[in-house]
Amino acid sequence: EDVVAGIRTPKPIAALAEELPQAYKQFEQIARKLERHYRDVQDMEFTIERGRLYMLQTRSGKRTAEAAVKIAVDMVRERLITKQEAVLRVEAMQVDQLLHRRIDPKASVEVLATGLAASPGAAYGTAVFDADRAEAMAAQGEKVILVRIETNPDDVHGMIAAEGVLTSRGGRTSHAAVVARGMGKPCVAGAETVHVDLTKRRFTAGGKTIKEGEPFTIDGSTGRVIAGQVPMLDAEVSGELEELLRWADGFRRLEVWANGDYPHDAERARGFGAQGIGLCRTEHMFMEQERLPIVQRMILSPSEDERRRELDRLLVFQRDDFYGILGTMRGLPVVIRLIDPPLHEFLPSLEDLLVEVTRAQALGRPEREWAEQSRLLDAVRNLHEQNPMLGLRGCRLGLLFPEIIEMQTRAIMEAAARLTKEGVDVQPEIMVPLVGTLEELRRTSEVIDRTARAVLSEQRVAVAYLVGTMIELPRAALTAGQIAESAEFFSFGTNDLTQTAFGFSRDDAEGKFLLKYVDEKILPRNPFETLDRDGVGRLMQIAVDEGRAARPSLAVGICGEHGGDPDSIAFCEELGLDYVSCSPYRVPAARLAAAHARLARVERDR
């Protein structure tokens, strides 16, 4: 009782060997016996009275993530348990913890607010409220955290430079969350009690105001926003973890691929054991600062000829991007998704432009000073949609402007042809997004195949490639048998499939009502975190069955954020998918989860 109450500080067990050597020897023998019997680390209570040892109780010992891995591997080496048992004893989420910096559990912290745990890991830095400033300050060696109401593709360069990201709006599949996870950066999203004032460059939370340049900490594993700097523990990938994951690879059937948009993503993914790139998002490449003006000129071009001139400039950048990522993944497949977001995302916001032009007019400035902004405003108005997520995007964009698809296909195939000539084995797979009908895919595939044939003829080289589609609309899932006539592979885009199946806005639902739904058991789980088996899962089952009935060789995977969730991975195993694809930093945990899923299925089928 004194020890539990903190009145006395116990001595280390090694001290017993010196003070009561006979009792220590007896305790050591009993401890070995108990560990061998229970085949697990034991938490034992004992007492010694007049030199005699009395064992009071024993139970399996609690352990940290690091200890769980080390204990499992050590017990295999001691031949107490099998490799299969070792793999099953470590949870996928424990592996995930080991790959990210985390706050020291002993540290005392002042929590200002709690949002959504959108991307794991902890980060410390000074508050910065726009992406350009974040990039500039980081270039001077300062650690910064990017604070936004919500992020968009314009902010990517600032997110790359920042230590972490905090947003007051958005959910676990919002832009900030998805991009941060892909980069392995901590992110707290949807912290609605954090009031962000972008004009005054400050935020208020928990009765405290943090101004630009002032320090604070975020914990993306718990969603906490914390005042000041707190002690942290660095991530470590031990030899024991690598060995455990190699054992897991021997038990799993599902391949584990990674989502990655740049060569450094691909390199990191390979290092973590990824067997391919399941989603390379080309639009993120468009948002880089030297390319964005070209993209904007392309969008604003009044004619196809002018549009093609700007696309020719973009071709050089895209070709280099694909050369890098295909080369890094040599010998492994790379699924490249054609442009997906609506065009207005590449232009300044309607509200900002309206304020600029109105202010210039009110101040009576010469028209030449604001003519360009006025032209941009007209273009943004023309592209404005009430519901852009279900508007002119994905394959619809490519069908209206086929020259965009031609440029992207040419960039992919020219990069692949160059690498092939250099003796590098490349496996490009071109993925068409937001397909709802067979005819959409067929017509897009015609543009892709025509362009690919032209490039390979020019380069005098043969390169095998596949053309497939994302299944992210209920209609696509329900008509998968038809779509498989033209698709060589399916990849479930489960973020949008969940959104369209439920009719939930993935950017708004978590912050408004979804978490209350989960708390009050209206929904058993957050469907943006773990796949909804009854609804979305049923659509997936139909798509797999009908797709493979029409095309037995059809490869099927998943590239939404569910690809890193252990329960969703188990469902993918049941569906018979070929692979799951997730953020690079989630690959090790996904490898272990895939092994767990396979072993559980084998056990059930006995």
Tab-separated table of C-alpha atoms in Angstrom, residues 126-553:
chain	number	residue	atom	x	y	z
A	126	THR	CA	5.464	29.031	-33.993
A	127	ALA	CA	2.052	29.886	-35.393
A	128	VAL	CA	1.928	30.987	-39.048
A	129	PHE	CA	-1.286	31.806	-40.882
A	130	ASP	CA	-0.446	31.617	-44.578
A	131	ALA	CA	1.462	29.130	-46.714
A	132	ASP	CA	3.904	31.597	-48.302
A	133	ARG	CA	5.009	32.899	-44.904
A	134	ALA	CA	5.336	29.342	-43.575
A	135	GLU	CA	7.635	28.488	-46.468
A	136	ALA	CA	9.715	31.660	-46.011
A	137	MET	CA	10.138	31.207	-42.244
A	138	ALA	CA	10.974	27.507	-42.592
A	139	ALA	CA	13.629	28.414	-45.179
A	140	GLN	CA	15.287	30.529	-42.455
A	141	GLY	CA	15.422	27.493	-40.174
A	142	GLU	CA	12.403	28.295	-38.017
A	143	LYS	CA	9.972	25.559	-36.965
A	144	VAL	CA	6.410	26.597	-37.826
A	145	ILE	CA	2.891	25.196	-37.591
A	146	LEU	CA	0.527	26.261	-40.362
A	147	VAL	CA	-2.820	27.435	-38.955
A	148	ARG	CA	-5.756	27.775	-41.361
A	149	ILE	CA	-9.541	27.724	-41.196
A	150	GLU	CA	-9.235	24.964	-43.821
A	151	THR	CA	-6.572	24.172	-46.404
A	152	ASN	CA	-6.784	23.851	-50.178
A	153	PRO	CA	-4.270	22.904	-52.900
A	154	ASP	CA	-2.837	26.465	-52.757
A	155	ASP	CA	-1.475	25.677	-49.279
A	156	VAL	CA	0.508	22.545	-50.163
A	157	HIS	CA	3.901	24.299	-50.341
A	158	GLY	CA	3.293	25.744	-46.865
A	159	MET	CA	2.277	22.343	-45.525
A	160	ILE	CA	5.497	20.853	-46.907
A	161	ALA	CA	7.521	23.507	-45.061
A	162	ALA	CA	5.588	23.346	-41.775
A	163	GLU	CA	6.141	20.926	-38.890
A	164	GLY	CA	2.397	20.334	-38.657
A	165	VAL	CA	-1.034	21.695	-39.572
A	166	LEU	CA	-3.987	22.952	-37.504
A	167	THR	CA	-7.397	23.711	-39.050
A	168	SER	CA	-10.624	24.813	-37.414
A	169	ARG	CA	-12.782	23.173	-40.096
A	170	GLY	CA	-12.728	19.866	-41.980
A	171	GLY	CA	-12.752	16.186	-41.137
A	172	ARG	CA	-10.394	13.216	-41.221
A	173	THR	CA	-10.686	13.005	-45.002
A	174	SER	CA	-10.436	16.768	-45.599
A	175	HIS	CA	-7.658	18.183	-47.764
A	176	ALA	CA	-5.502	19.027	-44.727
A	177	ALA	CA	-5.855	15.546	-43.227
A	178	VAL	CA	-5.199	13.588	-46.417
A	179	VAL	CA	-2.201	15.665	-47.514
A	180	ALA	CA	-0.669	15.731	-44.009
A	181	ARG	CA	-0.978	11.942	-43.679
A	182	GLY	CA	0.671	11.528	-47.052
A	183	MET	CA	3.579	13.680	-45.906
A	184	GLY	CA	3.782	12.024	-42.494
A	185	LYS	CA	3.136	15.366	-40.788
A	186	PRO	CA	0.962	15.796	-37.673
A	187	CYS	CA	-2.423	17.408	-38.259
A	188	VAL	CA	-5.292	18.411	-35.995
A	189	ALA	CA	-8.375	19.195	-38.091
A	190	GLY	CA	-11.883	20.397	-37.344
A	191	ALA	CA	-10.921	22.051	-34.023
A	192	GLU	CA	-14.099	24.122	-33.916
A	193	THR	CA	-13.316	25.779	-30.575
A	194	VAL	CA	-10.189	27.266	-32.177
A	195	HIS	CA	-11.236	30.668	-33.554
A	196	VAL	CA	-8.842	31.588	-36.364
A	197	ASP	CA	-8.520	35.259	-37.360
A	198	LEU	CA	-6.513	35.301	-40.601
A	199	THR	CA	-6.674	39.101	-40.881
A	200	LYS	CA	-5.127	39.729	-37.451
A	201	ARG	CA	-2.951	36.598	-37.728
A	202	ARG	CA	-3.930	34.955	-34.475
A	203	PHE	CA	-6.131	32.244	-33.026
A	204	THR	CA	-8.000	31.985	-29.752
A	205	ALA	CA	-8.636	28.746	-27.874
A	206	GLY	CA	-9.262	27.850	-24.248
A	207	GLY	CA	-9.336	31.523	-23.269
A	208	LYS	CA	-5.818	32.061	-24.626
A	209	THR	CA	-4.732	33.939	-27.763
A	210	ILE	CA	-1.779	32.715	-29.831
A	211	LYS	CA	-0.409	35.354	-32.216
A	212	GLU	CA	1.757	34.755	-35.257
A	213	GLY	CA	5.293	33.942	-34.145
A	214	GLU	CA	4.208	32.539	-30.762
A	215	PRO	CA	4.889	28.868	-29.981
A	216	PHE	CA	2.417	26.040	-29.428
A	217	THR	CA	2.201	22.261	-29.870
A	218	ILE	CA	-0.226	19.949	-31.671
A	219	ASP	CA	-0.771	16.243	-31.069
A	220	GLY	CA	-2.181	14.674	-34.219
A	221	SER	CA	-2.581	11.320	-32.467
A	222	THR	CA	-5.113	12.669	-29.947
A	223	GLY	CA	-6.341	15.902	-31.559
A	224	ARG	CA	-4.999	18.096	-28.745
A	225	VAL	CA	-3.839	21.705	-29.224
A	226	ILE	CA	-1.368	22.489	-26.427
A	227	ALA	CA	0.139	25.722	-25.117
A	228	GLY	CA	3.901	26.193	-25.492
A	229	GLN	CA	6.533	23.534	-26.109
A	230	VAL	CA	6.306	20.152	-24.378
A	231	PRO	CA	8.793	17.243	-24.100
A	232	MET	CA	8.566	14.701	-26.920
A	233	LEU	CA	9.779	11.189	-27.699
A	234	ASP	CA	11.341	10.589	-31.113
A	235	ALA	CA	10.158	7.858	-33.465
A	236	GLU	CA	12.360	4.784	-33.741
A	237	VAL	CA	12.250	1.857	-36.169
A	238	SER	CA	14.035	-0.942	-34.329
A	239	GLY	CA	15.553	-4.101	-35.725
A	240	GLU	CA	12.899	-6.055	-33.822
A	241	LEU	CA	10.107	-4.175	-35.620
A	242	GLU	CA	11.668	-4.857	-39.018
A	243	GLU	CA	11.946	-8.544	-38.147
A	244	LEU	CA	8.340	-8.736	-36.926
A	245	LEU	CA	7.110	-7.109	-40.157
A	246	ARG	CA	9.095	-9.607	-42.246
A	247	TRP	CA	7.308	-12.408	-40.389
A	248	ALA	CA	3.971	-10.657	-41.010
A	249	ASP	CA	4.737	-10.495	-44.745
A	250	GLY	CA	4.992	-14.273	-44.750
A	251	PHE	CA	1.425	-14.644	-43.478
A	252	ARG	CA	-0.476	-12.022	-45.469
A	253	ARG	CA	-2.133	-12.412	-48.876
A	254	LEU	CA	-3.038	-8.764	-49.527
A	255	GLU	CA	-0.324	-6.623	-51.053
A	256	VAL	CA	0.290	-3.245	-49.423
A	257	TRP	CA	0.863	-0.283	-51.729
A	258	ALA	CA	1.257	3.404	-50.879
A	259	ASN	CA	-0.289	6.685	-51.970
A	260	GLY	CA	2.451	9.081	-53.106
A	261	ASP	CA	2.675	12.109	-55.369
A	262	TYR	CA	6.428	12.753	-55.544
A	263	PRO	CA	9.633	10.703	-55.910
A	264	HIS	CA	10.501	11.280	-52.232
A	265	ASP	CA	7.088	9.812	-51.280
A	266	ALA	CA	7.854	6.758	-53.413
A	267	GLU	CA	11.307	6.379	-51.860
A	268	ARG	CA	9.867	6.554	-48.349
A	269	ALA	CA	7.128	4.081	-49.288
A	270	ARG	CA	9.666	1.566	-50.624
A	271	GLY	CA	11.660	1.959	-47.437
A	272	PHE	CA	8.567	1.036	-45.423
A	273	GLY	CA	7.956	-2.044	-47.592
A	274	ALA	CA	5.325	-0.812	-50.086
A	275	GLN	CA	4.847	-3.075	-53.115
A	276	GLY	CA	3.616	-0.353	-55.463
A	277	ILE	CA	2.108	3.126	-55.662
A	278	GLY	CA	-1.675	2.801	-55.554
A	279	LEU	CA	-2.449	6.499	-56.030
A	280	CYS	CA	-0.295	9.233	-57.544
A	281	ARG	CA	-2.365	12.448	-57.572
A	282	THR	CA	-1.229	14.592	-60.489
A	283	GLU	CA	-3.054	17.748	-59.380
A	284	HIS	CA	-0.689	18.301	-56.442
A	285	MET	CA	2.111	18.683	-58.980
A	286	PHE	CA	0.143	21.525	-60.600
A	287	MET	CA	0.053	23.523	-57.372
A	288	GLU	CA	3.807	24.104	-57.131
A	289	GLN	CA	4.613	27.797	-57.354
A	290	GLU	CA	6.474	27.796	-60.679
A	291	ARG	CA	3.669	25.783	-62.313
A	292	LEU	CA	0.545	27.409	-60.915
A	293	PRO	CA	0.723	30.508	-63.191
A	294	ILE	CA	0.947	28.200	-66.231
A	295	VAL	CA	-2.066	26.218	-65.002
A	296	GLN	CA	-4.009	29.435	-64.467
A	297	ARG	CA	-3.150	30.701	-67.961
A	298	MET	CA	-4.265	27.341	-69.369
A	299	ILE	CA	-7.613	27.610	-67.571
A	300	LEU	CA	-8.125	31.204	-68.713
A	301	SER	CA	-7.173	30.517	-72.351
A	302	PRO	CA	-10.067	31.520	-74.638
A	303	SER	CA	-9.171	28.971	-77.332
A	304	GLU	CA	-7.981	25.374	-77.595
A	305	ASP	CA	-4.781	26.494	-79.378
A	306	GLU	CA	-3.789	28.773	-76.496
A	307	ARG	CA	-4.716	26.072	-74.008
A	308	ARG	CA	-2.474	23.585	-75.817
A	309	ARG	CA	0.448	26.040	-75.741
A	310	GLU	CA	0.228	26.264	-71.955
A	311	LEU	CA	-0.217	22.492	-71.680
A	312	ASP	CA	2.994	22.023	-73.681
A	313	ARG	CA	4.788	24.021	-70.970
A	314	LEU	CA	3.232	21.855	-68.267
A	315	LEU	CA	4.200	18.705	-70.171
A	316	VAL	CA	7.884	19.250	-69.363
A	317	PHE	CA	7.181	19.431	-65.616
A	318	GLN	CA	4.805	16.458	-65.579
A	319	ARG	CA	7.192	14.289	-67.602
A	320	ASP	CA	9.983	14.969	-65.097
A	321	ASP	CA	7.617	14.167	-62.197
A	322	PHE	CA	6.631	10.811	-63.704
A	323	TYR	CA	10.212	10.001	-64.668
A	324	GLY	CA	11.180	10.444	-61.014
A	325	ILE	CA	8.377	8.412	-59.469
A	326	LEU	CA	8.444	5.575	-62.052
A	327	GLY	CA	12.224	5.379	-61.732
A	328	THR	CA	12.100	5.238	-57.937
A	329	MET	CA	9.518	2.419	-58.032
A	330	ARG	CA	11.452	0.442	-60.686
A	331	GLY	CA	9.964	-3.008	-61.089
A	332	LEU	CA	6.821	-2.086	-59.142
A	333	PRO	CA	3.445	-0.774	-60.384
A	334	VAL	CA	2.598	2.936	-60.218
A	335	VAL	CA	-1.068	3.965	-60.526
A	336	ILE	CA	-1.262	7.538	-61.823
A	337	ARG	CA	-4.639	9.240	-61.468
A	338	LEU	CA	-5.476	11.780	-64.158
A	339	ILE	CA	-6.533	15.268	-63.058
A	340	ASP	CA	-9.464	15.087	-60.640
A	341	PRO	CA	-10.369	18.393	-58.887
A	342	PRO	CA	-12.575	21.086	-60.448
A	343	LEU	CA	-10.607	23.812	-62.257
A	344	HIS	CA	-11.615	26.588	-59.857
A	345	GLU	CA	-9.350	25.011	-57.207
A	346	PHE	CA	-6.344	26.210	-59.200
A	347	LEU	CA	-7.557	29.832	-59.193
A	348	PRO	CA	-7.717	32.398	-56.354
A	349	SER	CA	-10.870	32.327	-54.212
A	350	LEU	CA	-13.980	34.109	-55.470
A	351	GLU	CA	-14.354	36.051	-52.206
A	352	ASP	CA	-10.749	37.342	-52.197
A	353	LEU	CA	-10.927	38.493	-55.823
A	354	LEU	CA	-14.287	40.175	-55.272
A	355	VAL	CA	-12.900	42.135	-52.305
A	356	GLU	CA	-9.779	43.194	-54.282
A	357	VAL	CA	-11.691	44.389	-57.351
A	358	THR	CA	-14.440	46.115	-55.343
A	359	ARG	CA	-11.865	47.914	-53.172
A	360	ALA	CA	-9.881	49.070	-56.233
A	361	GLN	CA	-13.044	50.392	-57.882
A	362	ALA	CA	-14.192	52.138	-54.690
A	363	LEU	CA	-10.808	53.846	-54.306
A	364	GLY	CA	-10.961	55.027	-57.934
A	365	ARG	CA	-7.716	53.317	-58.957
A	366	PRO	CA	-6.884	53.247	-62.705
A	367	GLU	CA	-8.444	50.254	-64.445
A	368	ARG	CA	-5.065	48.997	-65.675
A	369	GLU	CA	-4.085	48.288	-62.042
A	370	TRP	CA	-6.925	45.851	-61.463
A	371	ALA	CA	-7.826	44.668	-64.984
A	372	GLU	CA	-6.034	41.322	-64.519
A	373	GLN	CA	-7.813	40.709	-61.209
A	374	SER	CA	-11.127	41.563	-62.862
A	375	ARG	CA	-10.410	39.056	-65.638
A	376	LEU	CA	-9.584	36.409	-63.040
A	377	LEU	CA	-12.797	37.236	-61.177
A	378	ASP	CA	-14.860	36.703	-64.340
A	379	ALA	CA	-13.146	33.355	-64.943
A	380	VAL	CA	-13.712	32.176	-61.369
A	381	ARG	CA	-17.366	33.220	-61.594
A	382	ASN	CA	-17.759	31.249	-64.833
A	383	LEU	CA	-16.246	28.157	-63.198
A	384	HIS	CA	-18.118	28.584	-59.912
A	385	GLU	CA	-20.425	25.693	-58.993
A	386	GLN	CA	-22.883	25.259	-56.146
A	387	ASN	CA	-21.593	21.740	-55.461
A	388	PRO	CA	-18.158	21.381	-57.093
A	389	MET	CA	-17.470	17.936	-55.585
A	390	LEU	CA	-20.257	16.589	-57.814
A	391	GLY	CA	-19.635	19.003	-60.678
A	392	LEU	CA	-17.128	19.475	-63.489
A	393	ARG	CA	-14.250	17.323	-62.274
A	394	GLY	CA	-12.624	13.943	-62.878
A	395	CYS	CA	-13.318	12.288	-66.214
A	396	ARG	CA	-15.943	14.962	-66.993
A	397	LEU	CA	-13.168	17.537	-67.146
A	398	GLY	CA	-11.148	15.311	-69.482
A	399	LEU	CA	-14.094	14.737	-71.800
A	400	LEU	CA	-14.738	18.485	-72.122
A	401	PHE	CA	-11.029	19.295	-72.477
A	402	PRO	CA	-9.407	16.140	-73.954
A	403	GLU	CA	-6.173	18.059	-74.537
A	404	ILE	CA	-5.538	17.865	-70.751
A	405	ILE	CA	-5.755	14.045	-70.859
A	406	GLU	CA	-3.535	13.987	-73.964
A	407	MET	CA	-0.858	16.048	-72.191
A	408	GLN	CA	-0.902	13.897	-69.057
A	409	THR	CA	-0.828	10.626	-71.015
A	410	ARG	CA	2.023	11.910	-73.173
A	411	ALA	CA	3.980	12.912	-70.051
A	412	ILE	CA	3.483	9.445	-68.502
A	413	MET	CA	4.406	7.520	-71.649
A	414	GLU	CA	7.403	9.697	-72.586
A	415	ALA	CA	8.792	9.224	-69.054
A	416	ALA	CA	8.132	5.468	-69.234
A	417	ALA	CA	9.723	5.218	-72.699
A	418	ARG	CA	12.864	7.052	-71.552
A	419	LEU	CA	13.265	4.786	-68.517
A	420	THR	CA	12.678	1.672	-70.628
A	421	LYS	CA	15.476	2.757	-72.988
A	422	GLU	CA	17.693	3.152	-69.901
A	423	GLY	CA	16.969	-0.459	-68.943
A	424	VAL	CA	14.562	0.324	-66.099
A	425	ASP	CA	11.499	-1.904	-65.672
A	426	VAL	CA	8.443	0.383	-65.445
A	427	GLN	CA	4.810	-0.539	-64.812
A	428	PRO	CA	2.607	2.538	-65.377
A	429	GLU	CA	-1.123	2.211	-64.727
A	430	ILE	CA	-3.342	5.125	-65.789
A	431	MET	CA	-6.436	5.647	-63.636
A	432	VAL	CA	-9.507	7.607	-64.733
A	433	PRO	CA	-11.344	9.296	-61.816
A	434	LEU	CA	-15.060	9.806	-61.111
A	435	VAL	CA	-16.343	7.429	-63.780
A	436	GLY	CA	-20.073	6.760	-63.558
A	437	THR	CA	-20.782	5.129	-66.928
A	438	LEU	CA	-19.059	2.765	-69.341
A	439	GLU	CA	-19.180	5.358	-72.130
A	440	GLU	CA	-17.281	7.915	-70.003
A	441	LEU	CA	-14.470	5.419	-69.467
A	442	ARG	CA	-14.508	4.145	-73.034
A	443	ARG	CA	-14.158	7.618	-74.549
A	444	THR	CA	-11.449	8.636	-72.093
A	445	SER	CA	-9.587	5.364	-72.778
A	446	GLU	CA	-9.679	6.099	-76.511
A	447	VAL	CA	-7.854	9.403	-75.911
A	448	ILE	CA	-5.320	7.665	-73.628
A	449	ASP	CA	-4.655	4.761	-76.023
A	450	ARG	CA	-4.397	7.004	-79.090
A	451	THR	CA	-1.872	9.270	-77.344
A	452	ALA	CA	0.103	6.337	-75.880
A	453	ARG	CA	0.392	4.635	-79.284
A	454	ALA	CA	1.642	7.874	-80.847
A	455	VAL	CA	4.317	8.350	-78.155
A	456	LEU	CA	5.568	4.744	-78.330
A	457	SER	CA	5.711	4.963	-82.126
A	458	GLU	CA	7.737	8.189	-81.908
A	459	GLN	CA	10.079	6.711	-79.299
A	460	ARG	CA	10.373	3.333	-81.101
A	461	VAL	CA	9.979	1.416	-77.863
A	462	ALA	CA	7.407	-0.951	-76.335
A	463	VAL	CA	5.979	-0.182	-72.889
A	464	ALA	CA	3.159	-2.194	-71.333
A	465	TYR	CA	0.594	-0.093	-69.506
A	466	LEU	CA	-2.880	-0.545	-68.024
A	467	VAL	CA	-5.936	1.714	-68.084
A	468	GLY	CA	-8.406	1.418	-65.226
A	469	THR	CA	-10.808	3.445	-63.154
A	470	MET	CA	-11.619	4.529	-59.648
A	471	ILE	CA	-14.879	3.164	-58.294
A	472	GLU	CA	-16.062	6.100	-56.205
A	473	LEU	CA	-19.690	6.568	-57.274
A	474	PRO	CA	-22.556	4.199	-56.370
A	475	ARG	CA	-23.561	3.947	-60.042
A	476	ALA	CA	-20.073	2.794	-60.982
A	477	ALA	CA	-20.237	0.054	-58.340
A	478	LEU	CA	-23.709	-1.048	-59.437
A	479	THR	CA	-22.711	-1.198	-63.131
A	480	ALA	CA	-19.210	-2.581	-62.556
A	481	GLY	CA	-19.846	-5.477	-64.942
A	482	GLN	CA	-20.319	-3.004	-67.786
A	483	ILE	CA	-17.411	-0.767	-66.761
A	484	ALA	CA	-15.066	-3.785	-66.551
A	485	GLU	CA	-15.467	-4.201	-70.321
A	486	SER	CA	-13.170	-1.187	-70.686
A	487	ALA	CA	-11.287	-1.187	-67.350
A	488	GLU	CA	-8.221	-3.365	-66.765
A	489	PHE	CA	-8.277	-2.617	-63.040
A	490	PHE	CA	-10.553	-1.123	-60.383
A	491	SER	CA	-9.414	0.961	-57.438
A	492	PHE	CA	-11.997	1.891	-54.828
A	493	GLY	CA	-11.842	5.578	-53.935
A	494	THR	CA	-13.512	4.952	-50.599
A	495	ASN	CA	-13.455	8.578	-49.402
A	496	ASP	CA	-15.791	9.710	-52.208
A	497	LEU	CA	-17.662	6.396	-52.328
A	498	THR	CA	-18.538	6.822	-48.638
A	499	GLN	CA	-19.481	10.454	-49.214
A	500	THR	CA	-21.766	9.704	-52.164
A	501	ALA	CA	-23.288	6.549	-50.645
A	502	PHE	CA	-24.244	8.283	-47.374
A	503	GLY	CA	-24.907	11.724	-48.853
A	504	PHE	CA	-22.462	13.144	-46.263
A	505	SER	CA	-20.086	15.987	-47.117
A	506	ARG	CA	-16.752	14.627	-45.972
A	507	ASP	CA	-15.471	18.178	-45.346
A	508	ASP	CA	-18.398	19.192	-43.127
A	509	ALA	CA	-20.003	16.088	-41.608
A	510	GLU	CA	-17.406	15.346	-38.917
A	511	GLY	CA	-17.448	18.898	-37.619
A	512	LYS	CA	-21.228	19.259	-37.660
A	513	PHE	CA	-23.014	16.035	-36.726
A	514	LEU	CA	-21.123	12.848	-37.537
A	515	LEU	CA	-19.194	12.534	-34.270
A	516	LYS	CA	-22.457	13.028	-32.356
A	517	TYR	CA	-23.954	10.244	-34.480
A	518	VAL	CA	-21.127	7.964	-33.374
A	519	ASP	CA	-21.306	9.046	-29.709
A	520	GLU	CA	-25.056	8.410	-29.592
A	521	LYS	CA	-24.747	5.114	-31.520
A	522	ILE	CA	-26.816	6.339	-34.477
A	523	LEU	CA	-23.827	5.005	-36.428
A	524	PRO	CA	-21.551	2.325	-34.914
A	525	ARG	CA	-18.341	3.811	-36.369
A	526	ASN	CA	-17.204	6.895	-38.260
A	527	PRO	CA	-17.596	5.686	-41.879
A	528	PHE	CA	-14.764	7.961	-43.035
A	529	GLU	CA	-12.386	6.103	-40.679
A	530	THR	CA	-13.646	2.518	-40.956
A	531	LEU	CA	-15.509	1.123	-43.951
A	532	ASP	CA	-19.276	0.814	-43.571
A	533	ARG	CA	-19.709	-2.871	-44.403
A	534	ASP	CA	-23.491	-2.861	-44.771
A	535	GLY	CA	-23.782	0.002	-47.270
A	536	VAL	CA	-20.476	1.006	-48.841
A	537	GLY	CA	-19.201	-2.538	-48.334
A	538	ARG	CA	-22.216	-3.943	-50.173
A	539	LEU	CA	-21.474	-1.657	-53.132
A	540	MET	CA	-17.855	-2.855	-53.093
A	541	GLN	CA	-18.948	-6.512	-53.018
A	542	ILE	CA	-21.213	-5.965	-56.046
A	543	ALA	CA	-18.396	-4.215	-57.922
A	544	VAL	CA	-15.876	-6.996	-57.191
A	545	ASP	CA	-18.279	-9.812	-58.103
A	546	GLU	CA	-19.667	-8.241	-61.278
A	547	GLY	CA	-16.339	-6.791	-62.377
A	548	ARG	CA	-14.498	-10.110	-62.114
A	549	ALA	CA	-17.411	-11.982	-63.721
A	550	ALA	CA	-17.026	-9.730	-66.766
A	551	ARG	CA	-13.191	-9.701	-66.678
A	552	PRO	CA	-11.655	-12.559	-64.627
A	553	SER	CA	-8.174	-10.977	-64.785
